[in-house]
CSV table of N, CA, C and O in Angstrom, one decimal:
chain,number,residue,atom,x,y,z
R,149,MET,N,-62.8,16.3,-28.9
R,149,MET,CA,-62.9,17.7,-29.4
R,149,MET,C,-61.6,18.2,-30.0
R,149,MET,O,-60.6,18.0,-29.3
R,150,LEU,N,-61.6,18.8,-31.1
R,150,LEU,CA,-60.4,19.3,-31.8
R,150,LEU,C,-60.1,20.7,-31.3
R,150,LEU,O,-61.0,21.5,-31.4
R,151,GLU,N,-58.9,21.0,-30.9
R,151,GLU,CA,-58.5,22.4,-30.6
R,151,GLU,C,-57.2,22.7,-31.2
R,151,GLU,O,-56.3,21.8,-31.3
R,152,ILE,N,-57.0,24.0,-31.6
R,152,ILE,CA,-55.7,24.5,-32.1
R,152,ILE,C,-55.2,25.5,-31.1
R,152,ILE,O,-55.8,26.4,-30.8
R,153,VAL,N,-53.9,25.2,-30.6
R,153,VAL,CA,-53.3,26.1,-29.6
R,153,VAL,C,-51.9,26.3,-29.9
R,153,VAL,O,-51.3,25.6,-30.7
R,154,ARG,N,-51.3,27.3,-29.3
R,154,ARG,CA,-49.8,27.5,-29.5
R,154,ARG,C,-49.0,26.4,-29.0
R,154,ARG,O,-49.3,25.8,-27.9
R,155,MET,N,-48.0,26.0,-29.7
R,155,MET,CA,-47.1,24.9,-29.3
R,155,MET,C,-46.3,25.4,-28.1
R,155,MET,O,-45.8,26.6,-28.1
R,156,GLN,N,-46.0,24.5,-27.2
R,156,GLN,CA,-45.2,24.8,-26.0
R,156,GLN,C,-44.1,23.7,-26.0
R,156,GLN,O,-44.2,22.7,-26.6
R,157,GLU,N,-43.1,24.0,-25.2
R,157,GLU,CA,-41.9,23.1,-25.1
R,157,GLU,C,-42.4,21.7,-24.6
R,157,GLU,O,-41.9,20.7,-25.1
R,158,LYS,N,-43.4,21.6,-23.8
R,158,LYS,CA,-43.9,20.3,-23.3
R,158,LYS,C,-44.5,19.5,-24.4
R,158,LYS,O,-44.7,18.3,-24.3
R,159,ASP,N,-44.8,20.1,-25.6
R,159,ASP,CA,-45.4,19.4,-26.7
R,159,ASP,C,-44.4,18.7,-27.6
R,159,ASP,O,-44.8,17.9,-28.5
R,160,LEU,N,-43.2,19.0,-27.5
R,160,LEU,CA,-42.2,18.6,-28.5
R,160,LEU,C,-42.0,17.1,-28.6
R,160,LEU,O,-41.7,16.7,-29.7
R,161,THR,N,-42.1,16.4,-27.6
R,161,THR,CA,-42.0,14.9,-27.7
R,161,THR,C,-43.0,14.4,-28.7
R,161,THR,O,-42.7,13.6,-29.6
R,162,GLU,N,-44.3,14.8,-28.5
R,162,GLU,CA,-45.3,14.3,-29.4
R,162,GLU,C,-45.1,14.9,-30.8
R,162,GLU,O,-45.4,14.2,-31.8
R,163,VAL,N,-44.7,16.1,-30.9
R,163,VAL,CA,-44.5,16.8,-32.2
R,163,VAL,C,-43.4,16.0,-33.0
R,163,VAL,O,-43.5,15.7,-34.2
R,164,LEU,N,-42.3,15.7,-32.3
R,164,LEU,CA,-41.2,15.0,-32.9
R,164,LEU,C,-41.6,13.6,-33.4
R,164,LEU,O,-41.1,13.1,-34.4
R,165,GLU,N,-42.5,12.9,-32.7
R,165,GLU,CA,-43.0,11.6,-33.1
R,165,GLU,C,-43.6,11.8,-34.5
R,165,GLU,O,-43.4,11.0,-35.4
R,166,ILE,N,-44.5,12.8,-34.7
R,166,ILE,CA,-45.1,13.1,-35.9
R,166,ILE,C,-44.1,13.5,-37.0
R,166,ILE,O,-44.2,13.0,-38.1
R,167,GLU,N,-43.2,14.3,-36.6
R,167,GLU,CA,-42.1,14.8,-37.5
R,167,GLU,C,-41.4,13.7,-38.1
R,167,GLU,O,-41.1,13.6,-39.3
R,168,ASN,N,-41.0,12.7,-37.2
R,168,ASN,CA,-40.2,11.6,-37.7
R,168,ASN,C,-41.0,10.6,-38.6
R,168,ASN,O,-40.4,10.0,-39.4
R,169,LEU,N,-42.3,10.5,-38.4
R,169,LEU,CA,-43.1,9.7,-39.2
R,169,LEU,C,-43.4,10.4,-40.6
R,169,LEU,O,-43.8,9.7,-41.5
R,170,SER,N,-43.2,11.7,-40.6
R,170,SER,CA,-43.6,12.4,-41.8
R,170,SER,C,-42.5,12.8,-42.8
R,170,SER,O,-42.8,13.1,-44.0
R,171,PHE,N,-41.3,12.9,-42.3
R,171,PHE,CA,-40.2,13.5,-43.1
R,171,PHE,C,-38.9,12.6,-43.1
R,171,PHE,O,-38.6,12.1,-42.1
R,172,LYS,N,-38.3,12.6,-44.3
R,172,LYS,CA,-37.0,11.9,-44.4
R,172,LYS,C,-35.9,12.6,-43.7
R,172,LYS,O,-34.9,12.0,-43.2
R,173,SER,N,-36.0,13.9,-43.6
R,173,SER,CA,-35.0,14.8,-42.9
R,173,SER,C,-35.7,15.6,-41.9
R,173,SER,O,-36.0,16.8,-42.0
R,174,PRO,N,-36.1,14.9,-40.8
R,174,PRO,CA,-36.9,15.6,-39.8
R,174,PRO,C,-36.1,16.7,-39.0
R,174,PRO,O,-34.9,16.6,-38.8
R,175,TRP,N,-36.9,17.7,-38.5
R,175,TRP,CA,-36.3,18.7,-37.6
R,175,TRP,C,-35.9,18.0,-36.3
R,175,TRP,O,-36.6,17.1,-35.9
R,176,SER,N,-34.9,18.6,-35.7
R,176,SER,CA,-34.5,18.1,-34.4
R,176,SER,C,-35.3,18.8,-33.2
R,176,SER,O,-35.9,19.8,-33.5
R,177,TYR,N,-35.1,18.2,-32.1
R,177,TYR,CA,-35.7,18.8,-30.9
R,177,TYR,C,-35.2,20.3,-30.7
R,177,TYR,O,-36.0,21.2,-30.5
R,178,ASN,N,-33.9,20.5,-30.9
R,178,ASN,CA,-33.4,21.8,-30.7
R,178,ASN,C,-33.8,22.8,-31.8
R,178,ASN,O,-34.0,24.0,-31.4
R,179,LEU,N,-34.1,22.4,-33.0
R,179,LEU,CA,-34.6,23.3,-34.0
R,179,LEU,C,-36.0,23.8,-33.6
R,179,LEU,O,-36.3,25.0,-33.7
R,180,PHE,N,-36.9,22.8,-33.2
R,180,PHE,CA,-38.2,23.2,-32.7
R,180,PHE,C,-38.1,24.1,-31.5
R,180,PHE,O,-38.8,25.2,-31.5
R,181,LEU,N,-37.3,23.8,-30.6
R,181,LEU,CA,-37.2,24.5,-29.3
R,181,LEU,C,-36.7,26.0,-29.6
R,181,LEU,O,-37.3,26.9,-29.1
R,182,LYS,N,-35.8,26.1,-30.5
R,182,LYS,CA,-35.3,27.5,-30.9
R,182,LYS,C,-36.5,28.3,-31.4
R,182,LYS,O,-36.6,29.5,-31.0
R,183,ASP,N,-37.3,27.8,-32.3
R,183,ASP,CA,-38.4,28.6,-32.8
R,183,ASP,C,-39.5,28.8,-31.8
R,183,ASP,O,-40.1,29.9,-31.7
R,184,VAL,N,-39.8,27.8,-31.0
R,184,VAL,CA,-40.9,27.9,-30.1
R,184,VAL,C,-40.6,28.8,-28.9
R,184,VAL,O,-41.5,29.6,-28.5
R,185,LYS,N,-39.4,28.8,-28.5
R,185,LYS,CA,-39.0,29.6,-27.3
R,185,LYS,C,-38.3,30.9,-27.6
R,185,LYS,O,-38.3,31.9,-26.8
R,186,HIS,N,-37.5,30.9,-28.7
R,186,HIS,CA,-36.5,32.0,-28.8
R,186,HIS,C,-36.7,32.9,-30.1
R,186,HIS,O,-36.0,33.9,-30.2
R,187,ASN,N,-37.6,32.5,-31.0
R,187,ASN,CA,-37.7,33.3,-32.3
R,187,ASN,C,-39.0,34.1,-32.2
R,187,ASN,O,-40.1,33.6,-32.3
R,188,PRO,N,-38.8,35.4,-32.0
R,188,PRO,CA,-40.0,36.3,-31.9
R,188,PRO,C,-40.8,36.4,-33.2
R,188,PRO,O,-42.0,36.8,-33.1
R,189,ASN,N,-40.3,35.9,-34.3
R,189,ASN,CA,-41.0,36.0,-35.5
R,189,ASN,C,-41.7,34.7,-35.9
R,189,ASN,O,-42.3,34.5,-37.0
R,190,SER,N,-41.7,33.7,-35.0
R,190,SER,CA,-42.3,32.4,-35.3
R,190,SER,C,-43.6,32.2,-34.5
R,190,SER,O,-43.8,32.7,-33.4
R,191,ILE,N,-44.5,31.5,-35.2
R,191,ILE,CA,-45.7,31.0,-34.6
R,191,ILE,C,-45.9,29.5,-34.9
R,191,ILE,O,-45.9,29.1,-36.0
R,192,PHE,N,-45.9,28.7,-33.8
R,192,PHE,CA,-46.1,27.3,-34.0
R,192,PHE,C,-47.3,26.9,-33.3
R,192,PHE,O,-47.6,27.3,-32.1
R,193,LEU,N,-48.2,26.1,-34.0
R,193,LEU,CA,-49.5,25.7,-33.4
R,193,LEU,C,-49.5,24.2,-33.4
R,193,LEU,O,-48.9,23.5,-34.2
R,194,VAL,N,-50.3,23.6,-32.5
R,194,VAL,CA,-50.6,22.2,-32.5
R,194,VAL,C,-52.1,22.0,-32.6
R,194,VAL,O,-52.9,22.8,-32.0
R,195,ALA,N,-52.4,20.9,-33.2
R,195,ALA,CA,-53.8,20.4,-33.3
R,195,ALA,C,-53.9,19.3,-32.3
R,195,ALA,O,-53.2,18.3,-32.3
R,196,LYS,N,-54.9,19.4,-31.3
R,196,LYS,CA,-55.0,18.4,-30.3
R,196,LYS,C,-56.4,17.9,-30.4
R,196,LYS,O,-57.4,18.6,-30.5
R,197,GLU,N,-56.5,16.6,-30.2
R,197,GLU,CA,-57.8,15.9,-30.1
R,197,GLU,C,-57.8,15.1,-28.8
R,197,GLU,O,-56.9,14.2,-28.7
R,198,ASN,N,-58.6,15.4,-27.9
R,198,ASN,CA,-58.6,14.8,-26.5
R,198,ASN,C,-57.2,14.8,-25.9
R,198,ASN,O,-56.7,13.8,-25.4
R,199,ASP,N,-56.6,16.0,-25.9
R,199,ASP,CA,-55.3,16.2,-25.4
R,199,ASP,C,-54.1,15.5,-26.0
R,199,ASP,O,-53.0,15.5,-25.5
R,200,LYS,N,-54.4,14.8,-27.2
R,200,LYS,CA,-53.3,14.2,-27.9
R,200,LYS,C,-53.0,15.0,-29.2
R,200,LYS,O,-53.9,15.4,-29.9
R,201,ILE,N,-51.7,15.3,-29.4
R,201,ILE,CA,-51.3,16.1,-30.5
R,201,ILE,C,-51.4,15.2,-31.8
R,201,ILE,O,-50.8,14.2,-31.8
R,202,ILE,N,-52.2,15.7,-32.8
R,202,ILE,CA,-52.3,15.0,-34.0
R,202,ILE,C,-51.8,15.7,-35.2
R,202,ILE,O,-51.7,15.1,-36.3
R,203,GLY,N,-51.4,16.9,-35.0
R,203,GLY,CA,-50.8,17.7,-36.1
R,203,GLY,C,-50.2,19.0,-35.6
R,203,GLY,O,-50.4,19.4,-34.5
R,204,TYR,N,-49.4,19.7,-36.5
R,204,TYR,CA,-48.8,21.0,-36.1
R,204,TYR,C,-48.5,21.8,-37.3
R,204,TYR,O,-48.4,21.2,-38.4
R,205,GLY,N,-48.3,23.0,-37.1
R,205,GLY,CA,-47.8,23.9,-38.2
R,205,GLY,C,-46.9,25.0,-37.6
R,205,GLY,O,-47.1,25.5,-36.5
R,206,GLY,N,-45.9,25.3,-38.3
R,206,GLY,CA,-45.0,26.4,-37.9
R,206,GLY,C,-44.8,27.4,-39.0
R,206,GLY,O,-44.7,27.1,-40.2
R,207,PHE,N,-44.8,28.7,-38.6
R,207,PHE,CA,-44.8,29.8,-39.5
R,207,PHE,C,-43.8,30.9,-39.0
R,207,PHE,O,-43.6,31.1,-37.8
R,208,TRP,N,-43.2,31.5,-40.0
R,208,TRP,CA,-42.3,32.7,-39.7
R,208,TRP,C,-43.0,33.9,-40.3
R,208,TRP,O,-43.4,33.9,-41.4
R,209,GLN,N,-43.2,34.9,-39.4
R,209,GLN,CA,-43.8,36.2,-39.9
R,209,GLN,C,-42.6,37.1,-40.3
R,209,GLN,O,-41.8,37.4,-39.5
R,210,ILE,N,-42.6,37.5,-41.6
R,210,ILE,CA,-41.5,38.3,-42.1
R,210,ILE,C,-42.2,39.5,-42.7
R,210,ILE,O,-42.9,39.4,-43.8
R,211,LEU,N,-42.1,40.7,-42.1
R,211,LEU,CA,-42.8,41.9,-42.5
R,211,LEU,C,-44.3,41.6,-42.6
R,211,LEU,O,-44.9,41.2,-41.6
R,212,ASP,N,-44.9,41.7,-43.8
R,212,ASP,CA,-46.3,41.5,-43.9
R,212,ASP,C,-46.7,40.1,-44.5
R,212,ASP,O,-47.8,39.9,-45.0
R,213,GLU,N,-45.7,39.2,-44.4
R,213,GLU,CA,-45.9,37.8,-45.0
R,213,GLU,C,-45.8,36.8,-43.9
R,213,GLU,O,-45.0,37.0,-42.9
R,214,MET,N,-46.5,35.7,-44.1
R,214,MET,CA,-46.3,34.5,-43.2
R,214,MET,C,-45.8,33.4,-44.1
R,214,MET,O,-46.3,33.1,-45.2
R,215,ASN,N,-44.7,32.8,-43.7
R,215,ASN,CA,-44.1,31.7,-44.5
R,215,ASN,C,-44.2,30.4,-43.7
R,215,ASN,O,-43.9,30.3,-42.5
R,216,ILE,N,-44.8,29.4,-44.3
R,216,ILE,CA,-44.9,28.1,-43.7
R,216,ILE,C,-43.5,27.4,-43.7
R,216,ILE,O,-42.9,27.3,-44.7
R,217,VAL,N,-43.1,27.0,-42.5
R,217,VAL,CA,-41.8,26.4,-42.4
R,217,VAL,C,-41.9,24.9,-42.0
R,217,VAL,O,-40.9,24.2,-42.2
R,218,ASN,N,-43.0,24.5,-41.5
R,218,ASN,CA,-43.2,23.1,-41.1
R,218,ASN,C,-44.6,22.9,-40.9
R,218,ASN,O,-45.3,23.7,-40.2
R,219,LEU,N,-45.1,21.7,-41.4
R,219,LEU,CA,-46.5,21.4,-41.3
R,219,LEU,C,-46.7,19.9,-41.5
R,219,LEU,O,-46.2,19.3,-42.4
R,220,ALA,N,-47.3,19.2,-40.5
R,220,ALA,CA,-47.5,17.8,-40.6
R,220,ALA,C,-48.6,17.3,-39.8
R,220,ALA,O,-49.0,18.0,-38.8
R,221,VAL,N,-49.2,16.2,-40.2
R,221,VAL,CA,-50.3,15.6,-39.4
R,221,VAL,C,-50.0,14.1,-39.3
R,221,VAL,O,-49.4,13.5,-40.2
R,222,HIS,N,-50.3,13.6,-38.1
R,222,HIS,CA,-50.0,12.2,-37.8
R,222,HIS,C,-50.7,11.3,-38.9
R,222,HIS,O,-51.8,11.6,-39.3
R,223,PRO,N,-50.0,10.3,-39.4
R,223,PRO,CA,-50.6,9.5,-40.5
R,223,PRO,C,-52.0,9.0,-40.2
R,223,PRO,O,-52.8,8.8,-41.2
R,224,ASP,N,-52.3,8.7,-39.0
R,224,ASP,CA,-53.6,8.2,-38.7
R,224,ASP,C,-54.8,9.2,-38.8
R,224,ASP,O,-55.9,8.8,-38.8
R,225,PHE,N,-54.4,10.5,-38.9
R,225,PHE,CA,-55.4,11.5,-38.9
R,225,PHE,C,-55.4,12.4,-40.2
R,225,PHE,O,-56.0,13.4,-40.3
R,226,ARG,N,-54.6,11.9,-41.2
R,226,ARG,CA,-54.5,12.6,-42.5
R,226,ARG,C,-55.8,12.5,-43.3
R,226,ARG,O,-56.6,11.7,-43.1
R,227,LYS,N,-55.9,13.5,-44.2
R,227,LYS,CA,-57.1,13.6,-45.1
R,227,LYS,C,-58.4,13.9,-44.4
R,227,LYS,O,-59.5,13.6,-44.8
R,228,LYS,N,-58.3,14.7,-43.3
R,228,LYS,CA,-59.4,15.1,-42.5
R,228,LYS,C,-59.5,16.6,-42.4
R,228,LYS,O,-60.3,17.1,-41.6
R,229,GLY,N,-58.6,17.3,-43.1
R,229,GLY,CA,-58.6,18.8,-43.0
R,229,GLY,C,-57.8,19.4,-41.8
R,229,GLY,O,-57.9,20.6,-41.6
R,230,ILE,N,-57.0,18.6,-41.1
R,230,ILE,CA,-56.3,19.1,-39.9
R,230,ILE,C,-55.2,20.1,-40.3
R,230,ILE,O,-55.1,21.1,-39.7
R,231,ALA,N,-54.5,19.8,-41.4
R,231,ALA,CA,-53.4,20.7,-41.8
R,231,ALA,C,-54.0,22.0,-42.2
R,231,ALA,O,-53.4,23.1,-41.9
R,232,LYS,N,-55.2,22.0,-42.8
R,232,LYS,CA,-55.8,23.3,-43.2
R,232,LYS,C,-56.1,24.1,-42.0
R,232,LYS,O,-55.9,25.3,-41.9
R,233,LEU,N,-56.6,23.5,-40.9
R,233,LEU,CA,-56.9,24.2,-39.6
R,233,LEU,C,-55.6,24.7,-39.0
R,233,LEU,O,-55.6,25.8,-38.5
R,234,CYS,N,-54.5,24.0,-39.1
R,234,CYS,CA,-53.2,24.4,-38.5
R,234,CYS,C,-52.6,25.6,-39.3
R,234,CYS,O,-51.9,26.3,-38.7
R,235,GLY,N,-53.0,25.7,-40.5
R,235,GLY,CA,-52.5,26.7,-41.3
R,235,GLY,C,-53.3,28.0,-41.3
R,235,GLY,O,-52.9,29.0,-42.0
R,236,ASN,N,-54.4,28.0,-40.6
R,236,ASN,CA,-55.2,29.3,-40.5
R,236,ASN,C,-55.0,30.0,-39.3
R,236,ASN,O,-54.7,29.7,-38.2
């Protein structure tokens, strides 16, 4: 079953695995941690299937706008609409 929930610090190991598979210049653990725990304007979500993180999205809310700052899906789960779910 697929579920979308708020990202927590305990999710960062799995998130970083996807991040490193997805980007040439991946975010670090500390960059994610800063937004997940300390940035009141950020919203980070993870997509989980059977308790395994398969994708994530990060957003900054600035006034009445939401800016996507990071979005990725594990290569094994791409082209299934997961990114669209993380972005809603």
